[in-house]
Coordinates of C-alpha atoms and ligand atoms in Angstrom, one line a residue:
M202 CA -44.6 57.4 0.8
A203 CA -41.8 58.8 2.8
A204 CA -44.2 59.5 5.7
E205 CA -44.6 55.7 6.4
S206 CA -41.0 55.3 7.5
A207 CA -40.6 58.7 9.3
P208 CA -39.4 58.7 12.9
P209 CA -41.8 60.0 15.5
V210 CA -42.4 63.7 15.3
E211 CA -40.8 64.6 18.7
Q212 CA -37.4 63.1 17.6
M213 CA -37.5 65.0 14.3
S214 CA -38.7 68.3 15.5
S215 CA -35.6 69.2 17.5
V216 CA -33.4 68.7 14.4
T217 CA -35.7 70.3 11.8
L218 CA -37.8 73.0 13.5
N219 CA -35.4 75.7 12.4
D220 CA -35.4 74.7 8.7
A221 CA -37.3 77.4 6.9
V222 CA -39.4 75.7 4.3
E223 CA -38.0 76.7 0.9
E224 CA -40.1 78.7 -1.6
A225 CA -40.2 77.6 -5.2
Q226 CA -37.7 79.7 -7.2
F227 CA -39.9 80.9 -10.0
S228 CA -43.4 80.9 -8.7
K229 CA -44.9 82.4 -5.6
R230 CA -45.5 79.4 -3.5
V231 CA -43.9 76.4 -1.8
L232 CA -44.0 73.1 -3.6
I233 CA -46.1 70.6 -1.8
R234 CA -43.2 68.1 -2.2
T235 CA -41.0 70.4 -0.2
I236 CA -43.4 70.0 2.7
L237 CA -44.6 66.4 2.5
G238 CA -41.5 64.9 0.9
R239 CA -39.4 65.6 4.0
P240 CA -38.3 62.5 6.0
D241 CA -40.7 63.7 8.8
G242 CA -43.6 64.0 6.5
G243 CA -43.7 67.8 7.1
A244 CA -44.1 67.7 10.9
G245 CA -40.8 69.5 11.3
V246 CA -42.0 72.6 9.4
A247 CA -45.2 73.0 11.4
G248 CA -45.6 76.6 12.7
Q249 CA -44.4 78.1 9.4
K250 CA -46.4 80.4 7.2
V251 CA -46.5 79.3 3.6
R252 CA -48.2 79.9 0.3
V253 CA -49.2 76.9 -1.8
G254 CA -51.2 76.4 -5.0
G255 CA -52.7 73.4 -6.6
W256 CA -55.9 71.6 -7.7
V257 CA -58.5 70.2 -5.4
K258 CA -58.6 66.4 -5.5
T259 CA -61.5 66.1 -3.1
G260 CA -63.1 68.7 -0.8
R261 CA -65.8 68.5 1.8
E262 CA -67.6 71.0 3.9
Q263 CA -67.8 70.1 7.6
G264 CA -69.2 71.5 10.9
K265 CA -72.5 72.5 9.1
G266 CA -70.5 74.5 6.6
S267 CA -68.3 76.3 9.1
F268 CA -65.1 75.0 7.6
A269 CA -63.9 72.8 4.7
F270 CA -61.2 70.2 4.1
L271 CA -59.4 70.2 0.8
E272 CA -57.0 67.6 -0.5
L273 CA -54.7 69.7 -2.6
N274 CA -52.2 68.4 -5.2
D275 CA -49.8 70.5 -7.3
G276 CA -48.1 67.6 -9.2
S277 CA -44.8 68.0 -7.4
C278 CA -45.4 64.6 -5.7
P279 CA -48.2 62.0 -5.5
A280 CA -49.2 63.1 -2.0
N281 CA -51.9 65.7 -1.3
L282 CA -51.6 68.4 1.3
Q283 CA -54.6 68.6 3.6
V284 CA -55.9 72.2 3.7
I285 CA -58.5 73.6 6.1
I286 CA -60.4 76.7 5.4
D287 CA -62.9 78.5 7.6
S288 CA -66.1 79.9 6.1
S289 CA -65.0 83.3 7.5
V290 CA -62.0 83.2 5.1
A291 CA -63.8 82.5 1.9
P292 CA -67.1 81.1 0.6
L293 CA -66.6 77.3 0.7
G294 CA -69.1 76.0 -1.8
Q295 CA -66.8 76.9 -4.8
L296 CA -63.6 75.7 -3.2
V297 CA -64.6 72.1 -2.4
Q298 CA -65.4 71.1 -6.1
T299 CA -63.0 68.6 -7.5
G300 CA -60.7 70.3 -10.1
T301 CA -60.8 73.7 -8.6
C302 CA -57.5 75.6 -8.6
V303 CA -56.6 77.4 -5.4
H304 CA -53.7 79.6 -4.4
V305 CA -53.7 80.1 -0.6
E306 CA -51.7 81.4 2.3
G307 CA -51.7 80.0 5.8
E308 CA -49.9 78.3 8.6
L309 CA -48.7 74.7 8.7
K310 CA -49.9 72.9 11.8
V311 CA -49.5 69.4 13.3
P312 CA -53.0 67.9 13.1
P313 CA -54.8 66.4 16.1
E314 CA -53.7 62.9 17.2
G315 CA -55.1 60.0 15.3
T316 CA -55.1 61.5 11.8
K317 CA -52.8 60.1 9.1
Q318 CA -51.3 63.4 8.0
R319 CA -48.2 64.7 9.7
V320 CA -49.0 68.2 8.8
E321 CA -51.9 70.3 7.5
L322 CA -52.4 73.8 6.3
R323 CA -54.7 76.3 8.1
V324 CA -55.6 78.9 5.5
H325 CA -55.6 82.6 6.5
K326 CA -56.1 84.0 3.0
V327 CA -57.3 82.8 -0.4
L328 CA -55.3 84.5 -3.1
D329 CA -56.9 83.1 -6.2
V330 CA -59.5 80.6 -7.2
G331 CA -59.9 78.9 -10.6
A332 CA -63.5 77.7 -10.3
V333 CA -65.0 74.5 -11.8
D334 CA -68.6 73.9 -12.7
P335 CA -69.1 70.4 -11.3
A336 CA -72.0 69.8 -13.6
K337 CA -69.7 70.2 -16.6
Y338 CA -66.2 69.1 -15.4
P339 CA -65.4 66.0 -17.4
L340 CA -63.3 64.4 -14.7
P341 CA -65.4 63.8 -11.6
K342 CA -64.0 62.3 -8.4
T343 CA -65.0 58.8 -9.3
R344 CA -62.4 56.3 -10.5
L345 CA -62.0 56.7 -14.3
T346 CA -60.6 54.2 -16.7
L347 CA -57.5 55.0 -18.6
E348 CA -59.4 54.4 -21.8
F349 CA -62.0 57.0 -20.9
L350 CA -59.2 59.4 -20.0
R351 CA -57.8 59.1 -23.6
D352 CA -60.7 61.3 -24.7
Y353 CA -59.5 64.0 -22.4
V354 CA -55.7 64.2 -23.1
H355 CA -55.8 67.9 -22.2
L356 CA -57.2 67.2 -18.7
R357 CA -55.9 63.8 -17.8
P358 CA -52.6 65.1 -16.4
R359 CA -54.8 66.2 -13.4
T360 CA -55.3 62.5 -12.5
N361 CA -53.1 60.7 -10.0
T362 CA -52.2 58.0 -12.5
I363 CA -51.2 60.2 -15.5
S364 CA -49.3 62.6 -13.2
A365 CA -47.4 59.7 -11.6
I366 CA -46.5 58.4 -15.1
A367 CA -45.4 61.9 -16.1
R368 CA -43.0 62.0 -13.2
I369 CA -41.6 58.5 -13.9
R370 CA -41.2 59.4 -17.5
N371 CA -39.4 62.6 -16.6
A372 CA -37.1 60.6 -14.2
L373 CA -36.3 58.1 -16.9
A374 CA -35.3 60.9 -19.3
Y375 CA -33.1 62.5 -16.7
A376 CA -31.6 59.1 -15.9
T377 CA -30.9 58.5 -19.6
H378 CA -28.9 61.7 -20.0
T379 CA -27.1 61.0 -16.7
F380 CA -26.1 57.5 -17.8
F381 CA -24.8 58.5 -21.2
Q382 CA -23.1 61.7 -20.0
K383 CA -21.5 59.8 -17.2
H384 CA -20.0 57.4 -19.7
G385 CA -18.7 60.1 -22.0
F386 CA -21.3 60.0 -24.7
L387 CA -22.1 63.1 -26.6
Y388 CA -25.8 64.0 -27.2
V389 CA -26.5 64.6 -30.9
H390 CA -29.7 66.1 -32.2
T391 CA -30.6 64.1 -35.3
P392 CA -33.1 65.4 -37.8
I393 CA -36.8 64.7 -37.6
I394 CA -37.3 65.3 -41.3
T395 CA -35.2 62.9 -43.3
T396 CA -34.7 61.7 -46.8
S397 CA -33.4 58.2 -45.9
D398 CA -35.5 55.2 -44.7
C399 CA -33.4 53.8 -41.9
E400 CA -35.2 50.5 -41.4
G401 CA -35.9 50.1 -45.2
A402 CA -39.4 49.0 -44.2
G403 CA -41.3 51.7 -46.0
E404 CA -43.3 52.7 -43.0
M405 CA -42.6 56.4 -43.2
F406 CA -44.9 59.4 -43.0
Q407 CA -44.3 61.7 -45.9
V408 CA -43.6 65.4 -45.4
T409 CA -44.9 67.4 -48.3
T410 CA -46.3 70.8 -49.1
L411 CA -47.6 69.7 -52.5
I412 CA -51.1 69.1 -51.1
N413 CA -51.4 72.5 -49.3
D414 CA -50.0 74.2 -52.4
A415 CA -52.6 72.4 -54.6
E416 CA -55.4 73.3 -52.2
K417 CA -54.3 77.0 -52.1
L418 CA -54.1 77.1 -55.9
E419 CA -57.5 75.5 -56.2
K420 CA -59.0 78.1 -54.0
E421 CA -57.2 80.9 -55.8
L422 CA -58.4 79.7 -59.2
I423 CA -62.0 79.6 -58.1
K424 CA -61.7 83.2 -56.9
N425 CA -59.7 84.3 -59.9
P426 CA -60.4 81.8 -62.8
P427 CA -57.6 81.2 -65.3
P428 CA -58.0 82.9 -68.7
S429 CA -59.8 81.0 -71.4
E430 CA -58.2 80.1 -74.8
A431 CA -60.2 82.9 -76.3
D432 CA -58.8 85.4 -73.8
V433 CA -55.3 84.4 -74.7
E434 CA -56.1 84.6 -78.5
A435 CA -57.5 88.0 -78.0
A436 CA -54.4 89.2 -76.2
K437 CA -52.3 87.7 -79.0
S438 CA -54.3 89.6 -81.6
L439 CA -53.8 92.8 -79.6
V440 CA -50.1 92.3 -79.6
T441 CA -50.1 91.7 -83.4
E442 CA -52.3 94.8 -83.8
K443 CA -50.1 97.0 -81.7
G444 CA -47.0 95.6 -83.5
E445 CA -48.5 96.6 -86.8
A446 CA -49.4 100.0 -85.5
V447 CA -45.7 100.6 -84.5
A448 CA -44.5 99.4 -88.0
Q449 CA -47.0 101.7 -89.7
L450 CA -45.9 104.8 -87.7
K451 CA -42.3 104.0 -88.4
S452 CA -42.7 103.6 -92.2
A453 CA -44.9 106.8 -92.2
K454 CA -41.9 108.5 -90.5
A455 CA -44.2 109.7 -87.7
S456 CA -42.8 111.8 -84.9
K457 CA -40.5 110.3 -82.2
Q458 CA -43.2 111.0 -79.6
E459 CA -45.9 109.2 -81.5
I460 CA -43.7 106.2 -82.1
S461 CA -42.6 105.8 -78.5
A462 CA -46.2 106.1 -77.3
S463 CA -47.2 103.4 -79.7
V464 CA -44.1 101.2 -78.6
A465 CA -45.3 101.6 -75.0
E466 CA -48.7 100.3 -75.9
L467 CA -47.1 97.3 -77.6
T468 CA -45.0 96.6 -74.6
K469 CA -48.0 96.7 -72.3
A470 CA -49.9 94.3 -74.6
K471 CA -46.9 91.9 -74.6
E472 CA -46.7 92.0 -70.8
N473 CA -50.4 91.3 -70.5
L474 CA -50.1 88.4 -73.0
S475 CA -47.3 86.7 -71.1
K476 CA -49.2 87.1 -67.8
L477 CA -52.2 85.4 -69.3
E478 CA -50.1 82.7 -70.8
E479 CA -48.5 82.0 -67.4
R480 CA -51.9 81.8 -65.7
A481 CA -53.3 79.7 -68.4
K482 CA -50.7 77.1 -67.6
L483 CA -51.8 76.8 -63.9
K484 CA -53.5 73.5 -63.4
P485 CA -55.3 72.5 -60.2
G486 CA -54.0 69.4 -58.5
I487 CA -50.6 67.9 -57.6
P488 CA -47.9 68.7 -60.2
Q489 CA -47.0 65.7 -62.4
K490 CA -44.1 64.8 -64.7
D491 CA -44.0 61.8 -66.9
G492 CA -47.1 60.4 -65.3
K493 CA -45.6 60.6 -61.8
I494 CA -45.8 63.2 -59.0
D495 CA -43.2 65.9 -59.6
Y496 CA -41.3 66.1 -56.3
S497 CA -38.9 68.6 -57.8
Q498 CA -41.7 71.1 -57.1
D499 CA -42.1 70.0 -53.5
F500 CA -40.7 72.0 -50.5
F501 CA -37.3 70.2 -50.3
A502 CA -37.3 69.6 -54.1
R503 CA -37.4 65.9 -53.4
Q504 CA -39.4 63.4 -51.4
A505 CA -39.0 63.8 -47.6
F506 CA -40.3 61.9 -44.6
L507 CA -40.5 61.9 -40.8
T508 CA -37.7 59.8 -39.4
V509 CA -38.3 56.2 -38.2
S510 CA -34.9 56.2 -36.3
G511 CA -32.0 58.6 -35.9
Q512 CA -29.5 55.8 -36.2
L513 CA -28.1 56.5 -39.7
Q514 CA -27.5 60.2 -38.9
V515 CA -26.1 59.5 -35.5
E516 CA -23.6 57.1 -37.1
T517 CA -22.1 60.1 -38.9
F518 CA -21.2 61.5 -35.5
A519 CA -20.1 58.1 -34.1
C520 CA -17.7 57.9 -37.0
A521 CA -16.0 61.1 -35.8
L522 CA -16.7 61.7 -32.1
S523 CA -16.8 57.9 -31.2
S524 CA -19.4 57.6 -28.4
V525 CA -22.7 59.4 -29.1
Y526 CA -26.4 59.1 -28.5
T527 CA -29.6 60.6 -29.8
F528 CA -32.9 60.8 -28.0
G529 CA -35.9 62.1 -29.8
P530 CA -39.3 61.4 -31.4
T531 CA -39.6 58.8 -34.2
F532 CA -42.5 58.1 -36.4
R533 CA -43.9 54.9 -38.0
A534 CA -46.9 54.7 -40.3
E535 CA -47.5 51.0 -39.4
H536 CA -51.2 50.1 -38.9
S537 CA -50.5 48.3 -35.7
H538 CA -53.5 48.5 -33.3
T539 CA -51.6 46.9 -30.4
S540 CA -51.0 48.0 -26.9
R541 CA -47.2 48.1 -27.7
H542 CA -47.2 50.3 -30.8
L543 CA -47.5 54.0 -31.4
A544 CA -47.3 56.0 -34.6
E545 CA -45.1 58.6 -32.7
F546 CA -42.8 57.3 -30.0
W547 CA -39.5 58.3 -28.5
M548 CA -36.3 56.4 -28.9
V549 CA -32.9 56.5 -27.2
E550 CA -30.2 55.5 -29.6
P551 CA -26.6 55.2 -28.5
E552 CA -23.9 54.6 -31.2
I553 CA -20.4 53.5 -30.2
A554 CA -17.3 53.4 -32.4
F555 CA -14.7 50.7 -31.7
A556 CA -17.5 48.5 -30.2
D557 CA -18.7 45.1 -31.3
I558 CA -21.9 43.3 -30.6
K559 CA -20.8 42.2 -27.1
D560 CA -19.9 45.8 -26.1
D561 CA -23.3 46.7 -27.5
M562 CA -25.1 44.1 -25.3
N563 CA -23.1 45.2 -22.3
C564 CA -24.0 48.8 -22.8
A565 CA -27.7 48.0 -23.2
E566 CA -27.7 45.9 -20.1
A567 CA -25.9 48.5 -18.0
Y568 CA -28.3 51.2 -19.3
V569 CA -31.5 49.3 -18.5
K570 CA -30.2 48.4 -15.0
F571 CA -29.3 52.0 -14.4
L572 CA -32.8 53.1 -15.3
C573 CA -34.3 50.6 -12.9
Q574 CA -32.1 51.5 -10.1
W575 CA -32.7 55.2 -10.7
L576 CA -36.5 54.7 -10.3
L577 CA -35.9 52.8 -7.1
D578 CA -33.7 55.6 -5.8
N579 CA -35.6 58.6 -7.1
C580 CA -39.3 57.7 -7.7
L581 CA -40.2 55.3 -5.0
D582 CA -43.4 57.1 -4.0
D583 CA -44.7 57.0 -7.6
M584 CA -43.6 53.4 -7.9
E585 CA -45.6 52.6 -4.8
F586 CA -48.6 54.2 -6.3
M587 CA -48.1 51.9 -9.3
V588 CA -47.8 48.8 -7.1
K589 CA -50.9 49.7 -5.2
N590 CA -53.1 50.5 -8.3
F591 CA -51.7 48.7 -11.3
D592 CA -49.0 46.1 -10.8
K593 CA -48.2 44.4 -7.5
G594 CA -44.8 43.2 -9.0
A595 CA -43.6 46.5 -10.4
I596 CA -41.0 47.3 -7.7
D597 CA -39.8 43.7 -7.3
R598 CA -39.3 43.7 -11.1
L599 CA -37.2 46.8 -11.0
R600 CA -35.1 45.3 -8.1
M601 CA -34.7 42.0 -10.0
V602 CA -33.6 43.7 -13.2
A603 CA -31.3 46.1 -11.5
S604 CA -29.5 43.3 -9.7
S605 CA -29.4 40.2 -11.9
D606 CA -27.5 39.4 -15.1
F607 CA -29.5 39.3 -18.3
V608 CA -29.7 35.9 -20.0
R609 CA -28.0 35.9 -23.4
I610 CA -28.9 33.3 -26.1
S611 CA -28.4 33.1 -29.8
Y612 CA -31.5 33.2 -32.0
T613 CA -30.8 29.6 -33.1
D614 CA -30.9 28.5 -29.4
A615 CA -34.0 30.6 -28.8
V616 CA -35.8 28.9 -31.7
A617 CA -34.8 25.5 -30.4
I618 CA -36.3 26.4 -26.9
L619 CA -39.5 27.6 -28.6
E620 CA -39.8 24.5 -30.8
E621 CA -39.5 22.4 -27.6
A622 CA -42.1 24.6 -25.9
A623 CA -44.4 24.4 -28.8
K624 CA -44.8 20.6 -28.2
E625 CA -46.6 21.5 -25.0
R626 CA -48.3 24.8 -25.6
K627 CA -49.9 26.4 -28.5
F628 CA -48.3 29.5 -30.1
E629 CA -50.5 31.4 -32.6
N630 CA -47.5 31.8 -34.9
K631 CA -45.5 28.8 -36.0
V632 CA -41.9 28.6 -34.8
E633 CA -39.1 27.6 -37.2
W634 CA -35.6 28.9 -37.9
G635 CA -35.9 32.0 -40.1
I636 CA -39.1 33.5 -38.7
D637 CA -39.2 36.8 -37.0
L638 CA -40.0 36.1 -33.4
A639 CA -43.6 37.2 -32.6
S640 CA -44.5 39.0 -29.3
E641 CA -45.8 35.7 -27.9
H642 CA -42.5 34.0 -28.5
E643 CA -40.5 36.9 -27.0
R644 CA -42.7 36.9 -23.9
Y645 CA -42.5 33.2 -23.5
L646 CA -38.7 33.4 -23.4
T647 CA -38.5 36.3 -20.9
E648 CA -41.6 35.6 -18.8
V649 CA -41.9 31.8 -18.7
K650 CA -38.6 30.2 -19.6
F651 CA -36.1 32.5 -18.0
K652 CA -38.2 34.9 -15.9
S653 CA -35.6 37.6 -16.5
P654 CA -34.5 39.9 -19.3
V655 CA -33.2 38.0 -22.2
I656 CA -30.8 39.2 -25.0
V657 CA -31.3 37.3 -28.2
Y658 CA -28.5 37.7 -30.7
N659 CA -27.4 36.6 -34.2
Y660 CA -30.7 36.7 -36.1
P661 CA -31.1 35.4 -39.6
K662 CA -30.0 38.1 -42.0
G663 CA -33.2 37.7 -44.1
I664 CA -35.4 39.3 -41.4
K665 CA -33.1 42.1 -40.3
A666 CA -32.2 45.6 -41.7
F667 CA -29.4 46.1 -44.3
Y668 CA -27.0 47.9 -42.0
M669 CA -26.4 44.9 -39.6
K670 CA -23.0 43.2 -39.7
V671 CA -23.1 39.9 -41.6
N672 CA -21.6 37.1 -39.5
E673 CA -19.0 34.6 -40.8
D674 CA -21.7 32.0 -41.3
N675 CA -23.1 34.3 -44.0
K676 CA -26.6 33.3 -42.7
T677 CA -26.9 35.5 -39.6
V678 CA -26.3 39.1 -38.7
A679 CA -24.8 40.5 -35.4
A680 CA -28.2 41.8 -34.3
M681 CA -29.4 41.8 -30.7
D682 CA -32.9 42.4 -29.1
V683 CA -33.4 42.9 -25.4
L684 CA -36.6 41.2 -24.3
V685 CA -38.2 42.0 -20.9
P686 CA -41.3 40.7 -19.1
K687 CA -44.6 42.5 -19.7
V688 CA -43.4 44.1 -22.9
G689 CA -41.3 41.7 -25.0
E690 CA -38.9 43.7 -27.2
L691 CA -37.6 46.7 -25.4
I692 CA -34.4 47.2 -27.4
G693 CA -33.3 46.5 -30.9
G694 CA -29.7 46.9 -31.9
S695 CA -26.7 45.5 -33.8
Q696 CA -23.1 45.8 -34.8
R697 CA -23.0 47.7 -38.0
E698 CA -21.7 46.4 -41.3
E699 CA -18.5 48.5 -41.8
R700 CA -17.3 46.7 -45.0
Y701 CA -18.1 48.8 -48.0
E702 CA -18.6 46.0 -50.5
V703 CA -20.7 43.9 -48.1
I704 CA -23.1 46.7 -47.1
K705 CA -23.5 47.9 -50.7
D706 CA -24.5 44.4 -51.7
R707 CA -26.9 44.2 -48.8
I708 CA -28.7 47.4 -49.8
L709 CA -29.1 46.1 -53.4
E710 CA -30.1 42.6 -52.1
M711 CA -32.9 44.2 -50.1
G712 CA -34.2 45.9 -53.3
L713 CA -33.3 49.4 -51.9
P714 CA -32.0 52.1 -54.2
L715 CA -28.3 53.0 -53.7
E716 CA -28.6 56.8 -54.3
P717 CA -30.2 57.9 -51.0
Y718 CA -27.6 55.9 -49.1
E719 CA -24.5 57.2 -50.9
W720 CA -23.6 59.5 -48.0
Y721 CA -24.0 56.5 -45.6
L722 CA -21.7 54.5 -47.8
D723 CA -19.1 57.3 -47.5
L724 CA -18.7 56.4 -43.9
R725 CA -17.5 53.0 -45.1
R726 CA -15.5 54.5 -48.0
Y727 CA -13.5 56.8 -45.8
G728 CA -12.0 55.8 -42.5
T729 CA -14.4 53.0 -41.8
V730 CA -14.6 51.8 -38.2
M731 CA -16.2 48.9 -36.3
H732 CA -19.2 50.3 -34.5
S733 CA -22.4 49.2 -32.8
G734 CA -25.6 50.7 -31.4
F735 CA -29.1 50.1 -30.3
G736 CA -32.5 51.8 -29.9
L737 CA -34.6 51.6 -26.7
G738 CA -38.3 52.3 -27.1
F739 CA -38.8 54.9 -24.4
E740 CA -42.5 54.2 -23.9
R741 CA -41.9 50.5 -23.7
M742 CA -39.4 51.2 -20.9
I743 CA -42.2 53.1 -19.1
L744 CA -44.6 50.2 -19.6
F745 CA -42.0 47.8 -18.2
A746 CA -41.4 50.0 -15.2
T747 CA -44.9 50.9 -14.3
G748 CA -46.9 47.8 -15.3
I749 CA -49.4 50.0 -17.2
D750 CA -51.0 47.8 -19.9
N751 CA -51.4 50.2 -22.8
I752 CA -48.6 52.3 -24.4
R753 CA -51.2 55.0 -25.2
D754 CA -51.3 55.9 -21.5
V755 CA -47.6 56.4 -21.0
I756 CA -47.0 59.2 -23.6
P757 CA -48.5 62.6 -23.0
F758 CA -50.1 62.9 -26.4
P759 CA -50.6 59.5 -28.0
R760 CA -50.7 59.2 -31.8
Y761 CA -52.0 56.0 -33.3
P762 CA -54.1 55.0 -36.3
G763 CA -57.2 57.1 -36.4
R764 CA -56.2 59.3 -33.5
A765 CA -54.0 62.4 -33.0
D766 CA -55.7 64.7 -30.5
L767 CA -54.4 68.3 -29.8
Ligands
LIG1032 O1 -36.0 47.6 -33.3 P1 -36.2 48.9 -33.9 O2 -37.0 49.1 -35.1 O3 -34.7 49.5 -34.2 C1 -34.3 50.6 -34.8 O4 -35.1 51.5 -35.2 C2 -32.8 50.8 -34.9 N1 -32.5 51.7 -36.0 C3 -32.3 51.3 -33.5 C4 -30.8 51.4 -33.5 O5 -30.1 50.5 -33.7 N2 -30.3 52.6 -33.3 O6 -36.7 49.9 -32.8 C5 -36.1 50.1 -31.6 C6 -37.1 50.0 -30.4 C7 -37.8 48.7 -30.4 O7 -37.1 47.7 -29.7 C8 -39.1 49.1 -29.6 O8 -38.8 49.1 -28.2 C9 -39.3 50.5 -30.0 O9 -38.1 51.0 -30.6 N3 -40.4 50.6 -31.1 C10 -41.6 51.1 -30.8 N4 -42.1 51.6 -29.7 C11 -43.4 52.1 -29.8 N5 -44.1 52.0 -30.9 C12 -43.6 51.5 -32.1 N6 -44.3 51.5 -33.2 C13 -42.3 51.0 -32.1 N7 -41.5 50.4 -33.0 C14 -40.3 50.2 -32.3
LIG1033 MG1 -36.8 45.7 -33.6

């Protein structure tokens, strides 16, 4: 924390005593960070009257109940403000419970010698209290496991760990926009609902209203059953009868009035019949045609999905605005129960025109380094929390990555290294040219062999997506994966195949239908351009930075097989 390196109070106070502590702009209080985040740890603003709000981390009554200490946190920084309340100001029993929300006014004071705080708040007035029943509050003061907290995703932001991760996540998002904006990239919002499968891996969640429609109809038909055949027959007979009545009146030269009254009855009978016939056609269940689901009756009149990647759509903008990126949620219906996979995760995807695979690697490396340096510059207090509680090496790792060059090796060389290593250690998955590298292989390369981020490039075309540029050897594609310690694959990217004939053949070769990709092929038909891009798994970046073990703890609301709370 900044307090550790602060100069002695006396030196600071002459410079800072006059600084009025700034109120938060859109709420009636001072952020705790504004007080404790100062280089002097808050000592320089002692004597000032402030209003603060937050949740009690720990509280204890002292002096036989004559006053209480509260450790108050408002999420603006990892540090707590020490708050002292006299029993003459408010009843203390309620205030000291962990989880209680308090909004108070008081004076900042320099605490007595020998305490670790540089400043504390003496409360004059309690404005509001959000009480907690300690017998029921699910998050007691004791140390809770991250796994336990997953059952309380709505309350876990109140914990030190989840709030530190939230601030780091926020910082990485800000850093992402800063990096790409600084380099002239345009932020493009790609769709969440899509009709194209980017990775061609068939791991998409379907978006459909056919099921709700079917359920609605089923309920409606129970309440209001469809007409029976006999009902329809009876309605038909009535139409015949009324028709005959009109004919009879006409041939009997009845009065105009009589005829038109009879015609009106006939019309009514016909309308009734057509209504009944319509309803008789209603069938419960999902609409079918030729033995298949009839998607022409679905919301979009075709099959639609949640996107697995914004790449294909962002390419349309790269092929017009040249340097672009998208940053949004992506969805994969893979049944991976690992600590590195989510069903909903966020991806940062730049796409650069006039760039080859080398430019792509340079961009990926510069971006990851920028993120690491950003955390060192802007989130050191939260990173120190991570070092203390989760991963001793987290800050060193950021420093190392921010300052050293990434190793770059071809897939072929990587396999040779792994084959050599396999003579001495056991991998669960066999290594040979042509396999997709397993997580254990990736981690061996980055954690054991090189002890540094590694970019592996030129993968066999058989294991990579259709859009990747086929190399001259016709065996490999210009793909690249960035592998980092703790995580394995952090980034996947490639140069894109810009040759129309080649990419068309690749789509067919992979057994994919051409029709949904026609628009994508247009980018190659008209004004095609060399271009490249990549996708960084945002949660994997947070895992890498924080040293947290499970990806479910670095996204606010994790979704994975069997689980989607809130
Ligand atoms: O390697 P992937 O599948 O690449 C793409 O989707 C490309 N279309 C990106 C592009 O070129 N624009 O995914 C990119 C990254 C992976 O490297 C990994 O970090 C992350 O996304 N990722 C996941 N993160 C969490 N949970 C999952 N199920 C993930 N699948 C991929
Ligand atoms: Mg990949």
